[in-house]
XYZ file of C-alpha atoms in Angstrom:
764
model
C 166.529 86.879 59.675
C 164.708 89.955 57.949
C 163.522 92.763 59.889
C 159.676 92.753 60.082
C 157.944 95.454 57.975
C 156.037 96.696 61.115
C 159.167 97.802 62.828
C 160.906 100.509 61.127
C 163.718 100.494 63.527
C 166.190 102.360 61.381
C 164.335 105.546 61.645
C 162.739 105.298 65.111
C 165.329 103.343 67.471
C 168.130 104.804 69.483
C 170.668 102.181 70.159
C 173.097 102.345 73.210
C 175.130 99.886 74.927
C 177.112 99.828 78.312
C 180.498 98.032 78.127
C 180.759 95.802 81.298
C 184.794 95.485 80.888
C 187.461 96.899 78.422
C 187.598 93.585 76.556
C 188.703 93.557 73.004
C 189.810 90.857 70.623
C 193.335 91.519 71.849
C 194.654 93.623 74.567
C 197.866 95.545 74.175
C 199.980 93.026 75.759
C 200.944 94.932 78.865
C 200.494 93.569 82.283
C 197.659 95.994 82.891
C 196.220 95.360 79.659
C 196.975 91.943 78.680
C 195.752 90.095 75.705
C 192.401 88.323 76.569
C 192.493 84.628 75.252
C 189.719 82.131 75.886
C 189.678 78.447 76.172
C 187.073 75.860 76.957
C 187.078 73.896 80.023
C 189.399 70.853 79.799
C 190.725 71.889 76.495
C 194.145 72.901 75.324
C 194.983 76.449 75.197
C 197.654 77.866 72.747
C 199.300 81.138 73.650
C 201.203 82.881 70.868
C 204.131 85.130 71.989
C 204.721 87.929 69.718
C 208.426 87.791 69.721
C 210.432 85.558 67.455
C 213.450 85.036 69.317
C 215.565 81.840 69.934
C 215.508 82.430 73.712
C 211.833 82.675 74.750
C 210.870 82.341 78.320
C 207.298 81.775 79.823
C 206.144 82.735 83.308
C 202.680 82.951 85.049
C 201.603 85.188 87.683
C 200.630 83.722 90.780
C 199.900 85.758 93.906
C 201.505 88.574 92.339
C 204.520 86.692 91.672
C 205.696 85.325 88.194
C 206.883 81.555 88.266
C 208.767 80.162 85.394
C 206.980 77.413 83.441
C 208.915 77.212 80.282
C 212.304 78.338 78.578
C 212.848 77.762 74.921
C 211.466 74.315 74.468
C 211.707 73.203 78.133
C 208.720 73.029 80.518
C 208.586 72.709 84.106
C 205.456 70.530 84.042
C 205.160 68.254 80.965
C 201.817 67.183 81.969
C 200.520 70.657 82.227
C 202.552 72.488 79.793
C 204.408 72.325 76.366
C 205.918 74.489 73.898
C 206.081 74.552 70.145
C 207.668 76.472 67.514
C 206.382 78.854 64.934
C 206.717 76.948 61.544
C 207.861 79.857 59.790
C 210.680 80.994 62.072
C 211.131 77.756 63.995
C 211.369 79.688 67.260
C 209.634 78.304 70.232
C 207.118 81.011 70.725
C 203.957 79.050 71.647
C 202.905 77.808 75.009
C 200.393 75.057 75.501
C 198.304 74.935 78.536
C 196.961 71.486 78.678
C 193.548 70.466 80.140
C 192.649 74.003 80.887
C 191.189 74.511 84.459
C 189.857 77.432 86.659
C 193.467 77.595 88.247
C 194.815 78.234 84.911
C 192.993 81.572 84.505
C 196.097 83.743 85.100
C 198.271 86.082 83.422
C 200.971 84.437 81.127
C 203.995 86.446 80.244
C 206.466 85.725 77.479
C 209.821 87.536 77.197
C 212.679 87.516 74.566
C 215.438 90.152 74.661
C 215.840 92.631 77.651
C 212.620 94.726 78.054
C 210.700 92.585 75.601
C 207.636 91.228 77.584
C 204.191 90.534 76.331
C 201.211 89.531 78.628
C 198.187 87.193 77.880
C 195.261 86.621 80.299
C 193.825 83.014 79.915
C 190.202 82.878 80.534
C 187.849 80.000 80.645
C 184.658 80.118 78.472
C 181.608 80.698 80.692
C 178.242 80.945 79.267
C 175.648 83.594 80.244
C 173.496 82.488 82.994
C 170.318 84.445 82.187
C 168.967 86.501 79.137
C 165.919 88.634 79.729
C 164.130 91.732 78.832
C 164.064 94.582 81.468
C 160.756 95.035 83.410
C 159.094 92.056 81.608
C 156.595 89.903 83.614
C 156.078 86.424 82.251
C 157.841 87.482 79.166
C 155.328 90.194 78.629
C 155.962 93.942 78.531
C 152.893 96.076 79.661
C 152.839 99.663 78.525
C 150.236 102.285 77.586
C 149.425 103.317 74.032
C 150.995 106.493 73.143
C 153.849 106.450 75.594
C 157.592 105.759 74.906
C 158.488 102.202 75.099
C 162.033 101.099 76.185
C 163.048 97.737 75.053
C 166.176 96.335 76.929
C 167.614 93.092 76.604
C 170.155 91.921 79.440
C 172.470 89.016 79.586
C 173.800 88.156 82.937
C 177.227 86.397 83.415
C 179.219 84.894 80.519
C 182.890 84.960 79.688
C 183.506 86.482 77.363
C 180.478 88.777 77.337
C 178.029 87.341 74.717
C 177.207 89.304 71.507
C 173.541 90.443 71.785
C 171.222 91.197 69.039
C 167.563 92.159 68.702
C 165.904 91.074 65.343
C 169.379 90.754 63.718
C 170.292 94.185 64.837
C 173.786 93.388 66.113
C 175.769 95.346 68.514
C 179.537 95.483 69.044
C 180.948 92.093 70.298
C 181.037 91.122 73.951
C 178.348 93.534 75.345
C 176.080 92.770 78.298
C 172.915 94.557 77.092
C 171.232 96.053 74.178
C 168.210 98.440 74.170
C 166.232 100.838 71.966
C 163.169 102.969 72.473
C 159.931 103.055 70.524
C 158.630 106.631 70.854
C 154.763 107.270 71.170
C 153.946 103.502 70.658
C 150.853 102.816 68.542
C 148.278 100.123 68.715
C 149.985 98.355 65.844
C 152.639 96.985 68.329
C 149.969 95.181 70.453
C 150.852 91.530 70.966
C 153.917 91.896 68.717
C 156.950 89.711 69.705
C 160.550 90.931 70.194
C 163.298 88.308 70.058
C 166.692 88.847 71.783
C 169.687 86.463 70.915
C 173.088 86.092 72.805
C 175.911 84.509 70.951
C 179.156 83.166 72.412
C 181.908 80.738 72.073
C 180.854 79.663 75.286
C 177.623 78.558 73.844
C 177.003 75.727 71.643
C 173.965 77.485 70.092
C 172.701 81.016 70.603
C 170.653 81.923 73.709
C 167.265 83.518 72.743
C 164.536 85.212 74.801
C 161.206 86.503 73.374
C 158.930 89.156 74.910
C 155.352 90.031 73.764
C 154.291 93.622 73.858
C 150.893 94.164 75.563
C 149.568 97.712 75.263
C 146.879 99.314 77.362
C 144.816 100.588 74.553
C 142.460 103.401 74.365
C 138.982 102.469 72.928
C 138.383 103.348 69.389
C 135.901 105.913 68.367
C 132.409 104.553 69.149
C 129.855 104.346 66.324
C 126.184 104.652 66.528
C 124.122 101.866 65.322
C 122.060 104.045 63.201
C 122.560 106.973 60.903
C 120.033 109.136 62.397
C 119.142 109.052 66.136
C 115.340 109.454 65.746
C 112.178 108.646 67.767
C 108.884 109.822 68.763
C 107.968 111.696 72.003
C 105.632 108.828 73.145
C 108.079 106.101 72.222
C 111.263 105.612 74.378
C 114.555 106.366 72.608
C 116.641 103.124 72.112
C 119.997 103.622 70.624
C 123.376 101.732 70.734
C 126.925 102.640 70.553
C 129.819 100.095 69.902
C 133.505 100.578 70.726
C 136.208 98.273 69.736
C 139.840 97.638 70.757
C 139.893 98.799 74.358
C 142.235 97.401 76.744
C 141.205 97.423 79.806
C 137.407 97.302 79.027
C 136.014 100.692 78.325
C 133.078 102.170 80.167
C 130.251 104.221 78.411
C 128.669 107.523 79.537
C 125.754 108.834 77.843
C 124.610 112.811 77.477
C 121.553 114.309 76.017
C 122.242 117.959 76.023
C 123.543 118.733 79.540
C 121.891 115.830 81.143
C 123.725 112.719 82.121
C 121.475 109.762 81.329
C 124.145 107.041 81.715
C 121.961 105.311 84.418
C 119.398 104.520 81.693
C 121.998 102.567 79.779
C 123.283 98.854 79.966
C 126.542 97.598 78.288
C 127.679 94.189 77.054
C 131.311 93.245 76.517
C 133.038 90.691 74.150
C 136.692 89.789 74.160
C 138.493 89.739 70.842
C 141.097 87.258 69.795
C 143.827 89.849 70.405
C 142.523 90.316 74.031
C 140.991 93.611 73.288
C 137.430 94.509 74.389
C 134.373 95.105 72.208
C 131.717 97.094 74.289
C 128.157 97.608 73.177
C 126.056 100.275 75.244
C 122.447 100.475 74.749
C 120.623 103.466 76.008
C 116.762 103.392 76.543
C 115.361 106.717 77.630
C 111.964 108.425 77.531
C 112.675 111.789 75.576
C 110.289 114.837 75.148
C 109.876 117.590 72.647
C 112.447 119.741 74.680
C 115.164 117.143 73.621
C 114.654 117.660 69.958
C 117.827 118.942 68.211
C 119.823 118.503 71.370
C 123.194 116.579 71.023
C 123.381 112.914 72.061
C 126.851 111.969 73.140
C 128.308 108.571 73.783
C 131.575 108.325 75.346
C 133.925 105.305 75.784
C 136.692 105.569 78.450
C 139.226 103.690 80.228
C 142.613 104.191 82.096
C 144.314 105.295 78.606
C 141.864 107.809 77.416
C 138.456 108.578 76.298
C 136.744 108.961 72.737
C 133.259 109.938 71.859
C 130.834 110.196 69.054
C 127.665 112.469 68.806
C 124.782 112.794 66.828
C 121.706 115.588 66.687
C 118.756 113.986 68.285
C 115.469 114.037 66.153
C 112.327 113.890 68.503
C 109.172 113.804 66.660
C 106.255 115.170 68.426
C 102.580 116.264 67.909
C 102.181 119.985 67.553
C 101.248 122.509 70.096
C 98.827 124.752 68.514
C 98.228 128.355 69.374
C 95.639 130.472 67.643
C 96.508 134.073 66.887
C 93.144 135.961 67.472
C 93.156 139.847 67.218
C 90.549 142.177 68.445
C 88.296 143.592 65.793
C 85.534 146.008 65.547
C 82.268 145.819 63.782
C 83.770 148.238 61.143
C 86.425 145.765 60.213
C 85.410 144.027 56.932
C 88.410 141.483 56.985
C 88.728 139.272 60.156
C 91.008 136.414 60.298
C 92.439 133.978 62.725
C 95.597 132.134 62.269
C 96.626 128.526 63.472
C 100.344 128.358 64.600
C 101.996 125.131 65.158
C 105.043 123.888 66.953
C 105.497 120.200 65.997
C 108.118 117.842 64.444
C 107.857 117.256 61.525
C 106.730 120.752 60.566
C 104.122 119.524 58.125
C 100.302 119.590 58.954
C 97.120 118.357 57.784
C 94.314 120.626 58.726
C 90.794 119.756 59.851
C 87.711 121.779 60.400
C 87.885 124.990 62.278
C 85.189 125.687 64.933
C 83.851 128.771 66.539
C 82.541 128.189 70.189
C 81.012 130.266 72.775
C 82.973 131.167 75.901
C 81.105 128.430 77.587
C 82.218 125.759 74.926
C 78.849 125.800 72.830
C 79.555 124.859 69.164
C 78.529 127.958 67.154
C 79.601 126.880 63.578
C 82.453 125.041 61.632
C 84.729 126.040 58.593
C 86.921 124.175 56.248
C 90.524 123.995 57.603
C 93.393 125.996 56.626
C 96.196 127.730 58.420
C 94.441 130.975 58.103
C 90.939 131.250 58.574
C 89.243 134.321 56.939
C 85.714 134.874 58.332
C 82.737 135.282 55.989
C 81.723 138.931 55.596
C 78.310 139.860 57.106
C 76.437 143.170 57.810
C 78.270 145.445 60.602
C 75.437 145.055 62.821
C 76.032 141.294 62.871
C 79.838 141.191 63.242
C 79.592 140.941 66.870
C 78.545 137.274 66.535
C 82.012 136.396 65.316
C 83.126 136.898 68.789
C 84.068 133.611 70.394
C 86.719 130.940 70.829
C 88.182 129.637 67.517
C 89.402 126.053 67.681
C 92.075 124.864 65.186
C 92.528 121.078 64.575
C 95.477 119.776 62.825
C 97.732 116.697 62.891
C 101.328 115.818 61.591
C 100.946 112.218 61.880
C 102.559 111.846 65.280
C 100.606 110.609 68.267
C 100.380 112.630 71.401
C 100.721 111.203 75.037
C 97.087 110.181 74.797
C 97.507 108.352 71.506
C 95.597 110.800 69.708
C 96.589 112.196 66.256
C 94.442 115.306 66.056
C 95.609 118.168 68.178
C 93.828 121.463 69.013
C 94.388 124.827 69.924
C 92.209 128.061 70.399
C 92.326 131.637 70.850
C 89.566 133.996 71.833
C 88.414 136.602 69.190
C 86.742 139.720 70.254
C 84.624 141.910 67.811
C 83.863 145.303 69.668
C 80.211 146.286 68.519
C 77.130 148.096 69.538
C 75.099 146.406 72.340
C 72.318 144.089 71.320
C 69.328 142.886 73.232
C 69.533 139.138 73.958
C 67.242 136.764 72.474
C 65.184 136.181 75.373
C 64.682 140.029 75.641
C 63.939 140.340 71.814
C 61.130 137.849 71.979
C 59.518 139.724 75.121
C 57.345 142.579 74.910
C 55.345 142.416 78.063
C 55.901 142.497 81.825
C 53.329 141.833 84.530
C 52.716 143.331 87.877
C 50.037 143.577 90.657
C 48.465 146.567 92.085
C 50.225 148.006 95.071
C 53.225 145.923 94.725
C 56.549 146.352 93.156
C 57.832 144.918 89.717
C 61.130 144.624 88.207
C 61.362 145.284 84.308
C 64.547 143.348 83.621
C 66.182 143.469 80.139
C 69.161 141.335 79.214
C 71.795 142.890 76.915
C 74.918 141.565 75.225
C 77.422 144.285 75.115
C 81.148 144.143 74.254
C 82.576 146.596 75.314
C 79.884 147.503 77.931
C 77.604 150.366 77.002
C 78.558 153.527 78.259
C 75.097 154.539 79.914
C 71.497 153.718 79.754
C 68.211 155.327 80.610
C 64.357 154.514 80.961
C 61.203 156.486 79.670
C 57.593 155.988 80.604
C 55.332 156.805 77.778
C 58.093 158.700 76.057
C 59.081 160.816 79.122
C 62.380 160.267 81.034
C 62.059 158.484 84.415
C 64.159 160.325 87.087
C 65.616 157.738 89.433
C 65.977 160.408 92.088
C 62.603 159.497 93.238
C 63.835 156.325 95.154
C 60.581 155.863 96.697
C 58.960 155.107 93.267
C 61.816 154.139 90.904
C 65.256 152.313 91.130
C 67.396 151.305 88.161
C 70.357 149.249 88.203
C 72.638 146.904 85.795
C 74.924 144.159 86.748
C 76.813 141.348 84.798
C 74.839 138.061 84.087
C 74.785 135.255 81.740
C 72.396 135.849 78.731
C 71.076 133.931 75.883
C 71.628 135.119 72.452
C 71.614 133.850 68.774
C 75.068 133.587 67.205
C 74.817 132.596 63.626
C 71.860 130.618 64.113
C 72.930 129.029 67.488
C 71.365 129.964 70.959
C 74.401 130.084 73.206
C 75.116 131.525 76.613
C 77.155 134.878 76.640
C 78.516 137.131 79.253
C 76.216 140.064 79.323
C 74.299 142.399 81.533
C 71.038 142.686 83.017
C 69.508 146.189 82.959
C 66.604 146.474 85.686
C 63.897 149.164 86.391
C 62.214 148.455 89.668
C 58.856 150.260 90.017
C 57.449 150.320 93.587
C 53.792 150.613 94.604
C 51.976 149.896 91.353
C 49.100 151.928 90.484
C 46.623 151.861 87.398
C 48.849 154.667 85.917
C 51.935 152.655 85.933
C 50.534 149.810 83.675
C 51.816 151.642 80.345
C 54.684 151.639 77.933
C 58.478 151.668 79.253
C 61.504 152.278 76.875
C 65.182 151.439 77.494
C 68.006 153.362 75.738
C 71.562 151.977 75.731
C 74.272 154.268 74.637
C 77.739 153.078 73.199
C 80.576 154.360 71.242
C 79.093 152.295 68.312
C 75.597 153.780 68.665
C 72.320 153.606 70.535
C 69.872 150.861 70.821
C 66.263 151.219 72.109
C 63.480 148.777 73.062
C 59.981 149.348 74.436
C 58.019 147.088 77.059
C 54.391 147.063 78.130
C 53.667 146.680 81.845
C 50.391 144.900 82.388
C 48.221 143.964 85.416
C 48.338 140.092 86.577
C 47.404 137.737 89.360
C 48.625 134.663 90.750
C 47.580 131.295 89.565
C 45.718 128.893 92.103
C 47.454 125.842 93.540
C 46.623 122.691 91.538
C 44.107 120.462 93.172
C 43.461 116.851 94.065
C 47.154 116.084 93.439
C 47.431 112.225 94.045
C 48.753 108.985 92.852
C 46.857 106.765 90.318
C 49.279 104.166 89.700
C 52.768 102.911 90.622
C 55.131 100.508 89.300
C 58.900 99.435 89.856
C 60.323 102.464 87.943
C 57.422 104.776 87.340
C 54.313 106.442 89.162
C 51.421 108.070 87.653
C 49.693 111.105 89.233
C 46.723 113.480 88.549
C 45.833 116.927 89.506
C 43.112 119.355 88.707
C 44.016 122.792 87.068
C 42.498 125.796 88.779
C 42.474 129.412 87.905
C 45.413 130.442 85.982
C 45.275 134.173 86.885
C 44.353 135.183 83.376
C 47.291 133.853 81.544
C 48.519 130.599 79.949
C 50.037 128.495 82.836
C 52.586 125.841 83.020
C 52.495 122.949 85.590
C 55.732 121.924 87.288
C 56.356 118.941 89.408
C 59.231 118.465 91.826
C 60.383 115.074 93.270
C 63.168 113.628 95.188
C 64.208 110.261 96.971
C 63.012 110.715 100.605
C 65.748 111.797 102.612
C 67.619 113.785 99.837
C 67.971 117.544 99.917
C 67.886 118.432 96.249
C 64.585 118.539 94.184
C 64.256 117.639 90.693
C 61.977 119.896 88.605
C 60.080 118.672 85.553
C 57.261 120.323 83.293
C 54.338 118.148 83.388
C 51.762 120.108 81.287
C 50.301 123.357 80.132
C 46.912 125.099 79.881
C 46.020 128.013 77.499
C 43.837 130.695 78.725
C 40.652 129.520 76.770
C 41.388 125.863 77.281
C 38.621 123.857 79.136
C 39.373 122.697 82.613
C 39.954 118.880 82.748
C 41.643 116.424 85.022
C 45.543 115.997 84.213
C 47.803 113.006 84.520
C 51.404 112.490 84.255
C 53.630 109.479 84.309
C 56.962 109.936 85.945
C 59.436 107.502 84.736
C 63.013 106.387 85.381
C 62.718 105.988 88.957
C 64.501 103.501 91.352
C 62.864 100.182 92.397
C 61.564 99.906 96.110
C 62.072 103.642 96.934
C 60.133 106.192 98.802
C 59.697 109.436 96.799
C 58.482 112.846 97.833
C 56.387 114.701 95.187
C 54.907 118.242 95.036
C 53.886 120.539 92.270
C 52.890 124.299 91.436
C 51.752 126.433 88.510
C 53.295 129.336 87.034
C 51.588 131.728 84.365
C 53.160 133.813 81.556
C 52.929 136.904 83.798
C 55.589 135.312 85.790
C 53.237 134.542 88.792
C 53.665 131.209 90.596
C 50.965 129.531 92.635
C 51.692 127.733 96.135
C 53.191 124.442 96.116
C 50.949 121.537 97.015
C 51.394 119.214 99.834
C 54.018 116.793 99.642
C 52.834 113.349 98.089
C 54.671 110.336 99.222
C 54.650 107.381 97.127
C 56.602 103.917 97.065
C 57.765 102.265 93.786
C 57.341 98.471 93.741
C 59.887 95.434 93.470
C 60.341 94.242 89.846
C 61.079 90.739 90.992
C 59.167 88.444 88.452
C 58.960 85.604 91.031
C 56.636 87.548 93.521
C 53.323 86.493 91.992
C 54.570 82.895 91.175
C 55.452 82.425 94.944
C 52.197 83.856 96.053
C 50.268 81.601 93.613
C 52.444 78.574 94.615
C 51.718 79.304 98.494
C 47.869 79.715 97.816
C 47.737 76.521 95.804
C 49.623 74.471 98.440
C 47.161 75.736 101.148
C 44.180 74.864 98.810
C 45.249 71.352 97.934
C 45.853 70.608 101.513
C 42.377 71.785 102.586
C 40.753 69.657 99.827
C 42.545 66.679 100.796
C 41.530 67.047 104.384
C 37.956 67.748 103.508
C 37.846 64.668 101.097
C 39.211 62.559 103.959
C 36.584 63.753 106.326
C 33.785 62.959 103.689
C 35.134 59.608 103.075
C 34.935 58.709 106.793
C 31.433 60.023 107.136
C 30.365 57.755 103.918
C 32.077 54.899 105.425
C 30.310 55.296 108.744
C 26.847 55.838 107.310
C 27.150 52.326 105.548
C 27.675 50.552 108.822
C 24.103 50.920 110.183
C 22.751 51.780 113.418
C 24.786 49.141 115.160
C 27.802 51.357 114.967
C 26.130 54.488 116.068
C 27.948 54.670 119.479
C 31.174 53.935 117.753
C 30.454 56.843 115.293
C 29.593 59.028 118.103
C 32.866 58.365 119.857
C 34.676 58.843 116.612
C 33.333 62.348 115.940
C 33.931 63.576 119.444
C 37.551 62.696 119.029
C 37.787 64.376 115.851
C 36.419 67.475 117.243
C 32.837 67.557 115.728
C 30.242 68.304 118.494
C 27.177 66.797 116.786
C 26.600 63.582 115.206
C 25.787 64.117 111.598
C 22.189 63.409 110.638
C 20.187 63.655 107.342
C 21.950 66.544 105.688
C 25.065 66.163 107.603
C 27.155 65.300 104.435
C 25.794 68.355 102.710
C 26.920 70.564 105.786
C 30.336 69.052 105.923
C 30.659 69.495 102.224
C 29.669 73.178 102.557
C 32.005 73.631 105.415
C 35.080 72.309 103.483
C 34.186 74.280 100.337
C 33.530 77.385 102.366
C 36.944 77.010 104.238
C 38.729 76.364 101.022
C 37.188 79.344 99.111
C 37.294 81.911 101.930
C 38.608 81.410 105.408
C 41.564 79.511 104.596
C 42.523 81.683 101.716
C 42.221 84.743 103.770
C 44.530 83.242 106.641
C 46.979 82.080 103.756
C 47.214 85.808 102.370
C 47.424 87.319 105.729
C 50.273 85.057 106.639
C 51.993 86.302 103.481
C 51.362 89.908 104.451
C 48.713 90.500 101.914
C 45.438 91.905 103.193
C 43.211 91.730 100.088
C 42.746 88.118 99.083
C 40.665 88.842 95.734
C 43.744 90.852 94.448
C 45.905 87.716 94.813
C 43.397 85.946 92.722
C 43.335 88.824 90.128
C 47.252 88.137 90.015
C 46.541 84.487 89.638
C 43.994 85.119 86.947
C 46.678 87.384 84.974
C 49.374 84.711 85.562
C 47.304 82.342 83.560
C 46.238 84.494 80.829
C 42.914 85.889 82.198
C 41.835 89.456 82.287
C 42.231 91.651 85.383
C 38.469 92.360 85.596
C 35.947 90.270 87.364
C 35.503 86.840 85.932
C 32.868 84.168 85.820
C 35.311 81.546 86.625
C 35.508 80.736 90.377
C 39.017 80.510 92.222
C 39.065 76.715 91.506
C 38.585 77.540 87.834
C 41.591 79.710 87.851
C 43.492 76.899 89.207
C 42.500 74.716 86.351
C 40.016 72.839 88.400
C 36.965 73.265 85.872
C 34.116 71.454 87.890
C 34.482 71.334 91.715
C 31.202 69.549 92.383
C 32.310 66.594 90.351
C 35.053 65.923 92.942
C 32.365 65.333 95.587
C 30.275 63.458 93.094
C 33.243 60.962 92.717
C 33.503 60.703 96.486
C 29.810 60.050 96.689
C 30.068 57.242 94.258
C-alpha cells in the first residue's frame, strides 16, 4: 500500500516504540534468556538443539525442577514426545512436542557434554485481543486545528507480540504499539482516515483498525457579498458576510466604527458534505452621514479562533449647506457670498440663489453657482444688499424628507449710512390739534445705528431741555423699506419728536438730521392743524344671507381731510375683532349713502359689527354702536317644506268647503218637507242659522276667505313664520315668478288658474 500524498510522514513524523518484553527471533539459549519458540495450539513443535553430540539429553522445567523427557532417541512419553536426528549429522538433536497444549509452555533444555546446555522456551501462539487508537471515540479522533496530534495505535495481548504498522510504515517486529505526531495539524487532515495493521503468526490474516481525524476548524476568512459597501442615508444598509469551513458553527459579530451592531444581524447556517458549517450573516442597519468612511467589520468566531473581514463604508447623503457671508460696507465694490457643502458624493447641481429679508420676504433671485458675486450698484444703494442669502443645490441624494434640493443660508450685512424708510419717504405732513400734543415720528433703517440725531424748527435747533414743550426719543422698531424693488420689513428705528400744547406758531416746518460714520441724512416735515372726523351715521343692515351680510352708513364730516371707513366684526362671544376697509371719501366728494357686502361668514351665526372713520391727518372718529346680525340657513329644502305644508293645509280646507257646499245643494233640492231635518243637520254641524236665499254665497265666501286668509295665517304661525305674504313670495319665486307684487292670486301661484270654476262645477 503506497503512502498517500497528503501525508508526508517522512518529514513530519516522529516514531517511537515501547518494547513490552525482550523478545527476539532467538534468545541466547541460557536459562535466563532462553530461545523463544512458538507453536500453534494442538500442533507439533520441533525444538532444535544446537549441540551435535551423540549423547543428547532433553529435560523440561516443571516447578523449578528439570525432569528428563528424552535421552538420545529414547523418550519418556511416546505419546507426547519424540526425537529425530539431524540429517546432516545423524545425531538425535531434535525434540518433537506433540499436540502442543498450554501445559507444554515451559523451558526445555538440551545438553551434550559437560557444561553444554541450551534452553528453549516453548510458547503457544495467542492472537492479540484488541487493536485500537489511543483516545479515539467511535473510531474518531477529535482535535483542534493548529495543535499537535498524537496518533497512537495499540495492540492488547498476543503471543508473540504482533507486528504493527501504520500506512505500511512498519516497526520492528513484535511490538505492542506504534505512534507518531502530526505537528500543528492543518485543515487538510479533516476527515482523513488512518489505518493500523497488526500482523502475527497467531493470526490467519492481519488485524486492522481505522480511525478518522475530525478537526475542530476555525472558520475561513469571511467574504462580503459586494465589492463596495454603499448605501444612502435614507435607505437602511443591507450587507452580508459568508464564512465557510467552520466546525463547530461560527458566530458572527458586526462593528461599524466603534459601535457593535451585531443585534441588527441575522445568520443562516448550512452543513457541507464534510461536516463543516457555512454561515451567512446579514446586517440590516440604518446608517447616517456620521458613518461615512467608517470601517465595517464582520467577524466569524468559534472555539478554535476568529477571523474577520472589513471594508470602508460609503454612506451617500444629501449635502448640508452653509453660506459664507462676510460683512461689507457701502464702500466695497465687490461683494460675494459662497455656498459651502458637506455631502456625498461631493458633486453638486446649483439652483437659484435668493436674497430674503430677515423676516423671510423674497427680495430677488440670481442664477446659481458656488460663489455669488452681487451686481454692483451705487454706494448709496449697497445697503439694500443686506439680507439672508439662500443657496439651493443638490447632489442627487434624497434627504430624510425625500427631497433632493437642499438649502443653506447666511446673513450678509452691508454697513452704510442711514436711510429713511419708504413710509417716511412718502410722508411730508403731520397733523395736530390746538392745545394738544402731537408726535412727529420718523422711521429709519440704519445699520449700524446712527450715532446721533437732532431736530430743528424753521431751521433753528430745538432744545429738548425744555421738557414742558418738547421731548425727543428713538427706539428700535420694524420699518418698511424698498430693497431692490421689493417692499420688505426691516429692523430699524423710530425717531420721535413730541410737541406739547400746540399753538398756532407750532404749525410749521420741522427737520430731522441723522448722523453716522458714513455721513448725514436730513428730512423735513410740515405740521398742520387737523380735526377729528365724525362717527358714520345710520349704520344698519340692509340684507343678509347664509354667508354674507350687507350694511349701509352715511358718511359725515371728515375733519377736512380724506377719510377711510373701517368696519370691525366678530362672531358673537369671541374676543378678537377683524378689521376691514369698507370705503374711502375724498375731501371734495359729495356725501352719499354707502353700502358694503361682508362675505365669507358662517351660516346661522350671530355677528357683532361696528365701524369708524379715520382721516389722513391720523384722526379717528368714535366707533358706532354694535350692530348684531344673524346669518341664515342655506338648506335648500326650507322653502319647499313651507310650500308643502301650506299646500297641504289649503287642499284640506278646499275639500272641507266643497263637502259643505255639496251638502247644502243636496238639501236645497229636497224641498220644504225636509226643512226640519235640515235644521237639525245644520245644528249638528255647528251652523247656528239655517241658510236662506244667499246662504250658498255666504258659505262659499266663508270657505274662500278661510282658505285665503285665516287658515293660511294660522298655518304660517304654526310654522313659526309671522308674515304669511312673504311665504307666498317664496312660493312665487319657487315656481319662477318675480318677488314683486303679482296679479296672480295665491291659487294661481299654486297653479290653480280659475278658482270660481271649482264652485261652478259644484253648482252644476
